[in-house]
Amino acid sequence: MPITRGFAGRGRSGRDSRLPPGQFDAGEDWPVLHVEATPSLATKDWTFTVDGLVDTPTTWTWDEIHALPGDRYEGDIHCVTTWSKFGMTFDGVSVDTLLEIAGLQDDAAYVMARSHTGYTTNLPIEDVTDGHAWVVWDVDGAPLEAVHGGPARLLVPHLYFWKSAKWVSGLTLMAEDEPGFWEQNGYHDRGDPWREQRYQGD
Ligand SMILES: Nc1nc2c(c(=O)[nH]1)N[C@H]1C(S)=C(S)[C@@H](COP(=O)(O)O)O[C@H]1N2
Ligand SMILES: [Mo]
């Protein structure tokens, strides 16, 4: 009987080469991790605001953000607690689209991502521009469940997943870096999984 080897049989040229150091493939599982209680946030109450060092601070409602040109991420995600998940499809809008409307000022060098629950996480501007970050509301063709950040979350898939704020409420553009929630509690300010930047000092 013929055996289909799939990615698993291909060694470093397949799935293994997509696994950053110290990570394992969670397969079909998608763990749920957050510090606060899962909010029940109706789409009519959800908003997304870009403020701080922008020319035009802007707030979008659910309908307004859906009216913008959509964008998709297809690829992998990596959590600092060592699970990675391959081949996910997220739909939403590129952060580039939102920042272009708000108009970045020259001294905007960092962002603080905020959640409707009060969660925060900081990022250098380079990590949320040039096609690196999205506000997403669908995963694998279905609405994002509340436990995974629905109605909408930030997605910054090239960094550890704590940067992908669930129930995202906005981005504040800043000149100086400031630590967010986990960064104040010992996690790395950047969090590149390929460099294993898990904790401050890594
Ligand atoms: N609002 C909020 N967003 C959050 C977190 C959180 O505690 N609160 N945890 C982060 C961490 S540490 C991870 S690993 C991912 C987990 O996302 P998931 O539950 O969809 O897998 O959400 C990130 N975003
Ligand atoms: Mo995490």
Short mmCIF file of N, CA and C and ligand atoms in Angstrom, two decimals, residues 33 79-81 162, ligand 2:
data_model
loop_
_atom_site.label_atom_id
_atom_site.label_comp_id
_atom_site.label_asym_id
_atom_site.label_seq_id
_atom_site.Cartn_x
_atom_site.Cartn_y
_atom_site.Cartn_z
N LEU A 33 -4.70 30.96 25.76
CA LEU A 33 -3.90 31.56 26.83
C LEU A 33 -4.21 33.04 26.97
N CYS A 79 4.01 30.46 20.06
CA CYS A 79 3.79 30.97 21.42
C CYS A 79 5.05 30.76 22.24
N VAL A 80 5.34 31.70 23.13
CA VAL A 80 6.54 31.63 23.97
C VAL A 80 6.50 30.41 24.90
N THR A 81 5.32 29.87 25.17
CA THR A 81 5.23 28.67 26.02
C THR A 81 5.57 27.41 25.23
N TRP A 162 2.42 36.49 22.24
CA TRP A 162 1.89 37.43 23.24
C TRP A 162 1.79 38.84 22.66
MO MO B 2 1.93 33.19 25.24
#
